[in-house]
Amino acid sequence: DGMPMPLEVANNIPVHDVLFIDVLRGPEAAIYGSRGGSGVIAMYTRRGGEGSISQREPIGLTTLRLAGFTAPRQFHMPDHGNPSEDEKIRPDYRSTVYWNPRLEAKGAYAEDSFYTSDETGEFIIYSEGIGIDGRIYLGSTSFQVR
């Protein structure tokens, strides 16, 4: 609402109190002076009073808010079959080499393939998921790249 605030404070504003978020860059952010030099994320909240849907915590109780599931994000992986000119000359030192939020298992096993980075050494694979039955599946293994 026009007031600078630390990220920790903004992270604690209940989602249902946020009216909209505006991202300002370049000349638009100039109204915030030197603080807006790298851009501004402006969050506008619903006002208190009539029409507000803010919920107050009951006295003597603590509310715990947990993050829920989110839609999987697109993970960028270089196209090693058709690399760009930049990818041909620049070494690939990604720390996360593969991310697939929709890997399907056949029975107790899942199989997939991916390219590693140009880094040599031991790589660790972590696999985590939730089955259709709601059970949690975890696994890990490692391999060497020389």
Tab-separated table of N, CA and C in Angstrom:
chain	number	residue	atom	x	y	z
A	1	ASP	N	0.835	-1.205	0.000
A	1	ASP	CA	0.000	0.000	0.000
A	1	ASP	C	0.868	1.253	0.000
A	2	GLY	N	2.039	1.193	-0.644
A	2	GLY	CA	2.911	2.353	-0.761
A	2	GLY	C	3.954	2.460	0.324
A	3	MET	N	4.028	1.492	1.216
A	3	MET	CA	4.998	1.532	2.307
A	3	MET	C	6.056	0.453	2.087
A	4	PRO	N	7.354	0.808	2.141
A	4	PRO	CA	8.394	-0.222	2.017
A	4	PRO	C	8.319	-1.176	3.208
A	5	MET	N	8.574	-2.465	2.953
A	5	MET	CA	8.553	-3.436	4.042
A	5	MET	C	9.529	-4.557	3.748
A	6	PRO	N	10.084	-5.161	4.793
A	6	PRO	CA	10.979	-6.303	4.594
A	6	PRO	C	10.202	-7.494	4.039
A	7	LEU	N	10.895	-8.364	3.321
A	7	LEU	CA	10.275	-9.543	2.732
A	7	LEU	C	9.609	-10.413	3.795
A	8	GLU	N	10.210	-10.502	4.999
A	8	GLU	CA	9.639	-11.332	6.056
A	8	GLU	C	8.236	-10.856	6.437
A	9	VAL	N	8.029	-9.545	6.434
A	9	VAL	CA	6.711	-8.996	6.769
A	9	VAL	C	5.729	-9.306	5.648
A	10	ALA	N	6.147	-9.096	4.398
A	10	ALA	CA	5.271	-9.359	3.258
A	10	ALA	C	4.872	-10.829	3.196
A	11	ASN	N	5.788	-11.730	3.539
A	11	ASN	CA	5.488	-13.164	3.511
A	11	ASN	C	4.434	-13.559	4.540
A	12	ASN	N	4.217	-12.734	5.551
A	12	ASN	CA	3.252	-13.065	6.602
A	12	ASN	C	1.893	-12.416	6.400
A	13	ILE	N	1.687	-11.722	5.295
A	13	ILE	CA	0.364	-11.163	5.002
A	13	ILE	C	-0.497	-12.281	4.455
A	14	PRO	N	-1.659	-12.554	5.056
A	14	PRO	CA	-2.521	-13.634	4.559
A	14	PRO	C	-2.917	-13.376	3.096
A	15	VAL	N	-2.899	-14.427	2.305
A	15	VAL	CA	-3.193	-14.316	0.876
A	15	VAL	C	-4.558	-13.679	0.632
A	16	HIS	N	-5.539	-14.005	1.460
A	16	HIS	CA	-6.884	-13.465	1.240
A	16	HIS	C	-6.962	-11.965	1.543
A	17	ASP	N	-5.908	-11.380	2.146
A	17	ASP	CA	-5.882	-9.933	2.378
A	17	ASP	C	-5.240	-9.169	1.220
A	18	VAL	N	-4.644	-9.874	0.257
A	18	VAL	CA	-3.987	-9.221	-0.873
A	18	VAL	C	-5.007	-8.953	-1.974
A	19	LEU	N	-5.120	-7.679	-2.359
A	19	LEU	CA	-6.042	-7.302	-3.422
A	19	LEU	C	-5.402	-7.531	-4.786
A	20	PHE	N	-4.167	-7.029	-4.992
A	20	PHE	CA	-3.415	-7.306	-6.215
A	20	PHE	C	-1.946	-6.973	-6.001
A	21	ILE	N	-1.110	-7.490	-6.907
A	21	ILE	CA	0.332	-7.268	-6.872
A	21	ILE	C	0.735	-6.670	-8.209
A	22	ASP	N	1.569	-5.642	-8.160
A	22	ASP	CA	2.030	-4.953	-9.363
A	22	ASP	C	3.550	-5.004	-9.407
A	23	VAL	N	4.112	-5.336	-10.563
A	23	VAL	CA	5.562	-5.371	-10.739
A	23	VAL	C	5.949	-4.172	-11.595
A	24	LEU	N	6.808	-3.313	-11.049
A	24	LEU	CA	7.221	-2.091	-11.742
A	24	LEU	C	8.701	-2.170	-12.076
A	25	ARG	N	9.039	-1.796	-13.321
A	25	ARG	CA	10.442	-1.768	-13.748
A	25	ARG	C	10.690	-0.485	-14.515
A	26	GLY	N	11.963	-0.100	-14.561
A	26	GLY	CA	12.365	1.063	-15.356
A	26	GLY	C	11.728	2.336	-14.864
A	27	PRO	N	11.214	3.164	-15.801
A	27	PRO	CA	10.651	4.463	-15.431
A	27	PRO	C	9.462	4.363	-14.472
A	28	GLU	N	8.706	3.272	-14.557
A	28	GLU	CA	7.553	3.112	-13.651
A	28	GLU	C	7.985	3.080	-12.190
A	29	ALA	N	9.166	2.476	-11.927
A	29	ALA	CA	9.655	2.329	-10.559
A	29	ALA	C	10.337	3.591	-10.054
A	30	ALA	N	10.542	4.573	-10.927
A	30	ALA	CA	11.257	5.800	-10.547
A	30	ALA	C	10.531	6.585	-9.467
A	31	ILE	N	9.218	6.409	-9.343
A	31	ILE	CA	8.486	7.136	-8.305
A	31	ILE	C	8.904	6.703	-6.904
A	32	TYR	N	9.598	5.553	-6.805
A	32	TYR	CA	10.077	5.081	-5.515
A	32	TYR	C	11.522	5.514	-5.250
A	33	GLY	N	12.065	6.367	-6.113
A	33	GLY	CA	13.406	6.917	-5.909
A	33	GLY	C	14.483	5.866	-6.054
A	34	SER	N	15.561	6.019	-5.282
A	34	SER	CA	16.694	5.105	-5.399
A	34	SER	C	16.331	3.684	-4.979
A	35	ARG	N	15.320	3.526	-4.129
A	35	ARG	CA	14.900	2.189	-3.702
A	35	ARG	C	14.277	1.402	-4.845
A	36	GLY	N	13.787	2.104	-5.861
A	36	GLY	CA	13.160	1.433	-6.986
A	36	GLY	C	14.095	1.220	-8.150
A	37	GLY	N	15.385	1.438	-7.958
A	37	GLY	CA	16.357	1.334	-9.040
A	37	GLY	C	16.384	-0.025	-9.718
A	38	SER	N	16.189	-1.091	-8.968
A	38	SER	CA	16.210	-2.440	-9.544
A	38	SER	C	14.803	-2.960	-9.819
A	39	GLY	N	13.810	-2.116	-9.597
A	39	GLY	CA	12.424	-2.536	-9.778
A	39	GLY	C	11.704	-2.599	-8.450
A	40	VAL	N	10.401	-2.700	-8.519
A	40	VAL	CA	9.568	-2.703	-7.313
A	40	VAL	C	8.477	-3.749	-7.462
A	41	ILE	N	8.233	-4.487	-6.400
A	41	ILE	CA	7.063	-5.351	-6.320
A	41	ILE	C	6.125	-4.667	-5.344
A	42	ALA	N	5.018	-4.144	-5.854
A	42	ALA	CA	4.065	-3.405	-5.028
A	42	ALA	C	2.874	-4.307	-4.714
A	43	MET	N	2.609	-4.496	-3.422
A	43	MET	CA	1.500	-5.330	-2.986
A	43	MET	C	0.438	-4.431	-2.364
A	44	TYR	N	-0.776	-4.552	-2.843
A	44	TYR	CA	-1.879	-3.752	-2.329
A	44	TYR	C	-2.853	-4.672	-1.609
A	45	THR	N	-3.184	-4.292	-0.370
A	45	THR	CA	-4.045	-5.138	0.450
A	45	THR	C	-5.461	-4.583	0.489
A	46	ARG	N	-6.358	-5.446	0.879
A	46	ARG	CA	-7.744	-5.009	1.106
A	46	ARG	C	-7.737	-4.156	2.374
A	47	ARG	N	-8.506	-3.123	2.389
A	47	ARG	CA	-8.546	-2.232	3.557
A	47	ARG	C	-9.338	-2.885	4.683
A	48	GLY	N	-8.995	-2.558	5.935
A	48	GLY	CA	-9.748	-3.065	7.071
A	48	GLY	C	-11.138	-2.435	7.110
A	49	GLY	N	-11.951	-2.867	8.023
A	49	GLY	CA	-13.294	-2.300	8.137
A	49	GLY	C	-14.281	-3.073	7.282
A	50	GLU	N	-15.359	-2.413	6.920
A	50	GLU	CA	-16.424	-3.062	6.157
A	50	GLU	C	-15.906	-3.576	4.817
A	51	GLY	N	-16.283	-4.800	4.475
A	51	GLY	CA	-15.865	-5.388	3.216
A	51	GLY	C	-14.570	-6.162	3.317
A	52	SER	N	-13.866	-6.018	4.424
A	52	SER	CA	-12.617	-6.745	4.585
A	52	SER	C	-12.912	-8.198	4.883
A	53	ILE	N	-12.132	-9.082	4.307
A	53	ILE	CA	-12.336	-10.501	4.588
A	53	ILE	C	-11.222	-11.046	5.473
A	54	SER	N	-10.480	-10.135	6.102
A	54	SER	CA	-9.405	-10.548	6.988
A	54	SER	C	-9.981	-11.301	8.182
A	55	GLN	N	-9.309	-12.367	8.565
A	55	GLN	CA	-9.749	-13.128	9.721
A	55	GLN	C	-8.763	-12.896	10.851
A	56	ARG	N	-9.259	-12.571	12.012
A	56	ARG	CA	-8.403	-12.336	13.165
A	56	ARG	C	-8.209	-13.651	13.917
A	57	GLU	N	-7.008	-13.818	14.495
A	57	GLU	CA	-6.741	-15.010	15.293
A	57	GLU	C	-7.465	-14.901	16.629
A	58	PRO	N	-8.082	-15.973	17.079
A	58	PRO	CA	-8.737	-15.952	18.390
A	58	PRO	C	-7.707	-15.730	19.489
A	59	ILE	N	-8.103	-15.057	20.551
A	59	ILE	CA	-7.208	-14.794	21.676
A	59	ILE	C	-6.850	-16.122	22.343
A	60	GLY	N	-5.555	-16.309	22.626
A	60	GLY	CA	-5.098	-17.512	23.311
A	60	GLY	C	-4.806	-18.682	22.389
A	61	LEU	N	-5.038	-18.533	21.088
A	61	LEU	CA	-4.758	-19.611	20.143
A	61	LEU	C	-3.730	-19.154	19.115
A	62	THR	N	-2.982	-20.081	18.616
A	62	THR	CA	-2.023	-19.789	17.568
A	62	THR	C	-2.439	-20.512	16.305
A	63	THR	N	-2.390	-19.830	15.191
A	63	THR	CA	-2.745	-20.430	13.911
A	63	THR	C	-1.468	-20.807	13.185
A	64	LEU	N	-1.426	-22.005	12.646
A	64	LEU	CA	-0.288	-22.458	11.878
A	64	LEU	C	-0.709	-22.534	10.415
A	65	ARG	N	0.004	-21.797	9.566
A	65	ARG	CA	-0.300	-21.816	8.138
A	65	ARG	C	0.791	-22.614	7.436
A	66	LEU	N	0.393	-23.647	6.721
A	66	LEU	CA	1.341	-24.474	5.997
A	66	LEU	C	1.166	-24.264	4.506
A	67	ALA	N	2.280	-24.258	3.793
A	67	ALA	CA	2.209	-24.152	2.334
A	67	ALA	C	1.636	-25.454	1.787
A	68	GLY	N	0.783	-25.359	0.790
A	68	GLY	CA	0.176	-26.539	0.196
A	68	GLY	C	0.852	-26.910	-1.109
A	69	PHE	N	0.190	-27.708	-1.877
A	69	PHE	CA	0.728	-28.121	-3.162
A	69	PHE	C	0.615	-26.983	-4.159
A	70	THR	N	1.568	-26.892	-5.058
A	70	THR	CA	1.526	-25.892	-6.110
A	70	THR	C	1.649	-26.593	-7.450
A	71	ALA	N	1.231	-25.898	-8.477
A	71	ALA	CA	1.367	-26.453	-9.823
A	71	ALA	C	2.845	-26.583	-10.153
A	72	PRO	N	3.248	-27.672	-10.803
A	72	PRO	CA	4.672	-27.823	-11.121
A	72	PRO	C	5.148	-26.742	-12.074
A	73	ARG	N	6.372	-26.244	-11.832
A	73	ARG	CA	6.956	-25.223	-12.690
A	73	ARG	C	7.752	-25.875	-13.809
A	74	GLN	N	7.894	-25.152	-14.891
A	74	GLN	CA	8.698	-25.631	-16.012
A	74	GLN	C	10.173	-25.494	-15.653
A	75	PHE	N	10.923	-26.555	-15.784
A	75	PHE	CA	12.341	-26.567	-15.463
A	75	PHE	C	13.125	-26.506	-16.769
A	76	HIS	N	14.025	-25.530	-16.904
A	76	HIS	CA	14.796	-25.393	-18.138
A	76	HIS	C	15.921	-26.415	-18.183
A	77	MET	N	15.965	-27.163	-19.277
A	77	MET	CA	17.072	-28.070	-19.532
A	77	MET	C	17.589	-27.782	-20.936
A	78	PRO	N	18.896	-27.723	-21.107
A	78	PRO	CA	19.438	-27.491	-22.447
A	78	PRO	C	19.021	-28.619	-23.389
A	79	ASP	N	18.811	-28.279	-24.639
A	79	ASP	CA	18.470	-29.270	-25.654
A	79	ASP	C	19.773	-29.794	-26.236
A	80	HIS	N	20.303	-30.896	-25.691
A	80	HIS	CA	21.596	-31.424	-26.132
A	80	HIS	C	21.512	-32.011	-27.536
A	81	GLY	N	20.328	-32.333	-28.008
A	81	GLY	CA	20.171	-32.830	-29.364
A	81	GLY	C	20.254	-31.715	-30.396
A	82	ASN	N	19.934	-30.486	-29.984
A	82	ASN	CA	19.957	-29.330	-30.883
A	82	ASN	C	20.411	-28.105	-30.086
A	83	PRO	N	21.683	-28.070	-29.635
A	83	PRO	CA	22.129	-26.968	-28.779
A	83	PRO	C	22.257	-25.653	-29.541
A	84	SER	N	22.021	-24.556	-28.828
A	84	SER	CA	22.219	-23.228	-29.406
A	84	SER	C	23.731	-22.989	-29.515
A	85	GLU	N	24.111	-21.964	-30.255
A	85	GLU	CA	25.541	-21.647	-30.398
A	85	GLU	C	26.156	-21.334	-29.039
A	86	ASP	N	25.415	-20.635	-28.184
A	86	ASP	CA	25.898	-20.295	-26.849
A	86	ASP	C	26.111	-21.561	-26.015
A	87	GLU	N	25.180	-22.516	-26.103
A	87	GLU	CA	25.297	-23.751	-25.334
A	87	GLU	C	26.457	-24.630	-25.816
A	88	LYS	N	26.857	-24.474	-27.080
A	88	LYS	CA	27.973	-25.260	-27.611
A	88	LYS	C	29.318	-24.832	-27.006
A	89	ILE	N	29.475	-23.559	-26.690
A	89	ILE	CA	30.760	-23.065	-26.195
A	89	ILE	C	30.800	-22.859	-24.689
A	90	ARG	N	29.653	-22.714	-24.049
A	90	ARG	CA	29.613	-22.473	-22.603
A	90	ARG	C	29.500	-23.791	-21.855
A	91	PRO	N	30.364	-24.048	-20.863
A	91	PRO	CA	30.247	-25.280	-20.071
A	91	PRO	C	28.912	-25.312	-19.324
A	92	ASP	N	28.424	-26.499	-19.105
A	92	ASP	CA	27.145	-26.716	-18.425
A	92	ASP	C	27.431	-27.162	-16.996
A	93	TYR	N	27.320	-26.237	-16.041
A	93	TYR	CA	27.601	-26.553	-14.645
A	93	TYR	C	26.349	-26.417	-13.778
A	94	ARG	N	25.217	-26.889	-14.271
A	94	ARG	CA	23.979	-26.827	-13.475
A	94	ARG	C	24.101	-27.701	-12.233
A	95	SER	N	23.577	-27.227	-11.095
A	95	SER	CA	23.600	-28.041	-9.877
A	95	SER	C	22.415	-28.993	-9.848
A	96	THR	N	21.291	-28.592	-10.401
A	96	THR	CA	20.146	-29.483	-10.562
A	96	THR	C	20.106	-29.834	-12.040
A	97	VAL	N	20.356	-31.083	-12.372
A	97	VAL	CA	20.481	-31.441	-13.779
A	97	VAL	C	19.179	-31.945	-14.383
A	98	TYR	N	18.228	-32.343	-13.554
A	98	TYR	CA	16.972	-32.869	-14.096
A	98	TYR	C	15.861	-32.697	-13.076
A	99	TRP	N	14.697	-32.329	-13.572
A	99	TRP	CA	13.531	-32.156	-12.714
A	99	TRP	C	12.317	-32.564	-13.522
A	100	ASN	N	11.590	-33.561	-13.061
A	100	ASN	CA	10.400	-34.021	-13.762
A	100	ASN	C	9.291	-34.237	-12.747
A	101	PRO	N	8.351	-33.294	-12.650
A	101	PRO	CA	7.300	-33.421	-11.643
A	101	PRO	C	6.214	-34.433	-12.014
A	102	ARG	N	6.298	-35.032	-13.185
A	102	ARG	CA	5.240	-35.952	-13.622
A	102	ARG	C	5.784	-37.305	-14.074
A	103	LEU	N	6.715	-37.842	-13.341
A	103	LEU	CA	7.271	-39.145	-13.661
A	103	LEU	C	6.297	-40.223	-13.203
A	104	GLU	N	5.956	-41.122	-14.096
A	104	GLU	CA	5.007	-42.183	-13.746
A	104	GLU	C	5.746	-43.488	-13.527
A	105	ALA	N	5.388	-44.178	-12.472
A	105	ALA	CA	6.003	-45.457	-12.128
A	105	ALA	C	5.149	-46.596	-12.650
A	106	LYS	N	5.825	-47.652	-13.041
A	106	LYS	CA	5.154	-48.898	-13.422
A	106	LYS	C	5.437	-49.886	-12.299
A	107	GLY	N	4.439	-50.152	-11.505
A	107	GLY	CA	4.659	-51.001	-10.339
A	107	GLY	C	5.477	-50.249	-9.310
A	108	ALA	N	6.548	-50.870	-8.841
A	108	ALA	CA	7.384	-50.249	-7.807
A	108	ALA	C	8.554	-49.474	-8.394
A	109	TYR	N	8.691	-49.418	-9.727
A	109	TYR	CA	9.855	-48.782	-10.337
A	109	TYR	C	9.453	-47.734	-11.374
A	110	ALA	N	10.325	-46.761	-11.519
A	110	ALA	CA	10.169	-45.748	-12.558
A	110	ALA	C	11.489	-45.661	-13.308
A	111	GLU	N	11.431	-45.360	-14.589
A	111	GLU	CA	12.643	-45.268	-15.392
A	111	GLU	C	12.598	-43.974	-16.192
A	112	ASP	N	13.757	-43.312	-16.269
A	112	ASP	CA	13.858	-42.081	-17.040
A	112	ASP	C	15.309	-41.902	-17.443
A	113	SER	N	15.597	-40.996	-18.367
A	113	SER	CA	16.972	-40.713	-18.762
A	113	SER	C	17.150	-39.207	-18.875
A	114	PHE	N	18.408	-38.750	-18.682
A	114	PHE	CA	18.696	-37.322	-18.732
A	114	PHE	C	20.184	-37.124	-18.939
A	115	TYR	N	20.563	-35.921	-19.357
A	115	TYR	CA	21.968	-35.553	-19.504
A	115	TYR	C	22.461	-34.956	-18.188
A	116	THR	N	23.684	-35.286	-17.809
A	116	THR	CA	24.273	-34.664	-16.630
A	116	THR	C	24.925	-33.349	-17.045
A	117	SER	N	25.443	-32.617	-16.077
A	117	SER	CA	26.185	-31.394	-16.391
A	117	SER	C	27.604	-31.778	-16.806
A	118	ASP	N	28.442	-30.799	-17.087
A	118	ASP	CA	29.835	-31.055	-17.452
A	118	ASP	C	30.709	-31.300	-16.217
A	119	GLU	N	30.136	-31.164	-15.058
A	119	GLU	CA	30.863	-31.392	-13.805
A	119	GLU	C	31.126	-32.884	-13.643
A	120	THR	N	32.331	-33.229	-13.181
A	120	THR	CA	32.637	-34.631	-12.893
A	120	THR	C	32.489	-34.862	-11.395
A	121	GLY	N	32.316	-36.107	-11.023
A	121	GLY	CA	32.198	-36.449	-9.611
A	121	GLY	C	30.972	-37.296	-9.354
A	122	GLU	N	30.590	-37.367	-8.098
A	122	GLU	CA	29.451	-38.181	-7.699
A	122	GLU	C	28.160	-37.351	-7.767
A	123	PHE	N	27.154	-37.908	-8.380
A	123	PHE	CA	25.835	-37.286	-8.440
A	123	PHE	C	24.865	-38.114	-7.610
A	124	ILE	N	23.946	-37.449	-6.954
A	124	ILE	CA	22.943	-38.130	-6.143
A	124	ILE	C	21.573	-37.847	-6.753
A	125	ILE	N	20.788	-38.885	-6.905
A	125	ILE	CA	19.424	-38.756	-7.429
A	125	ILE	C	18.460	-38.938	-6.269
A	126	TYR	N	17.575	-37.981	-6.106
A	126	TYR	CA	16.509	-38.089	-5.116
A	126	TYR	C	15.190	-38.196	-5.867
A	127	SER	N	14.360	-39.102	-5.441
A	127	SER	CA	13.042	-39.254	-6.048
A	127	SER	C	12.011	-39.233	-4.931
A	128	GLU	N	11.027	-38.354	-5.068
A	128	GLU	CA	9.974	-38.229	-4.065
A	128	GLU	C	8.652	-38.133	-4.792
A	129	GLY	N	7.627	-38.711	-4.259
A	129	GLY	CA	6.331	-38.622	-4.924
A	129	GLY	C	5.197	-39.090	-4.043
A	130	ILE	N	4.013	-38.890	-4.556
A	130	ILE	CA	2.791	-39.331	-3.893
A	130	ILE	C	2.031	-40.183	-4.882
A	131	GLY	N	1.689	-41.396	-4.481
A	131	GLY	CA	0.955	-42.307	-5.347
A	131	GLY	C	-0.520	-41.950	-5.420
A	132	ILE	N	-1.197	-42.554	-6.362
A	132	ILE	CA	-2.641	-42.335	-6.515
A	132	ILE	C	-3.373	-42.714	-5.240
A	133	ASP	N	-2.815	-43.686	-4.517
A	133	ASP	CA	-3.425	-44.142	-3.272
A	133	ASP	C	-3.105	-43.237	-2.088
A	134	GLY	N	-2.300	-42.156	-2.324
A	134	GLY	CA	-1.967	-41.216	-1.260
A	134	GLY	C	-0.702	-41.566	-0.493
A	135	ARG	N	-0.108	-42.727	-0.788
A	135	ARG	CA	1.120	-43.102	-0.099
A	135	ARG	C	2.293	-42.272	-0.613
A	136	ILE	N	3.245	-42.000	0.297
A	136	ILE	CA	4.437	-41.232	-0.044
A	136	ILE	C	5.545	-42.201	-0.442
A	137	TYR	N	6.217	-41.891	-1.547
A	137	TYR	CA	7.308	-42.719	-2.039
A	137	TYR	C	8.597	-41.902	-2.045
A	138	LEU	N	9.658	-42.476	-1.491
A	138	LEU	CA	10.959	-41.815	-1.429
A	138	LEU	C	12.032	-42.792	-1.884
A	139	GLY	N	13.050	-42.262	-2.552
A	139	GLY	CA	14.158	-43.112	-2.958
A	139	GLY	C	15.355	-42.265	-3.325
A	140	SER	N	16.536	-42.847	-3.288
A	140	SER	CA	17.733	-42.132	-3.710
A	140	SER	C	18.771	-43.148	-4.178
A	141	THR	N	19.664	-42.680	-5.024
A	141	THR	CA	20.792	-43.471	-5.489
A	141	THR	C	21.876	-42.504	-5.922
A	142	SER	N	23.058	-42.998	-6.224
A	142	SER	CA	24.129	-42.128	-6.678
A	142	SER	C	24.848	-42.776	-7.851
A	143	PHE	N	25.605	-41.966	-8.614
A	143	PHE	CA	26.405	-42.482	-9.710
A	143	PHE	C	27.583	-41.548	-9.938
A	144	GLN	N	28.617	-42.035	-10.600
A	144	GLN	CA	29.829	-41.285	-10.853
A	144	GLN	C	29.866	-40.801	-12.305
A	145	VAL	N	30.357	-39.586	-12.497
A	145	VAL	CA	30.641	-39.058	-13.833
A	145	VAL	C	32.123	-38.760	-13.873
A	146	ARG	N	32.816	-39.323	-14.878
A	146	ARG	CA	34.273	-39.129	-14.988
A	146	ARG	C	34.604	-38.359	-16.224
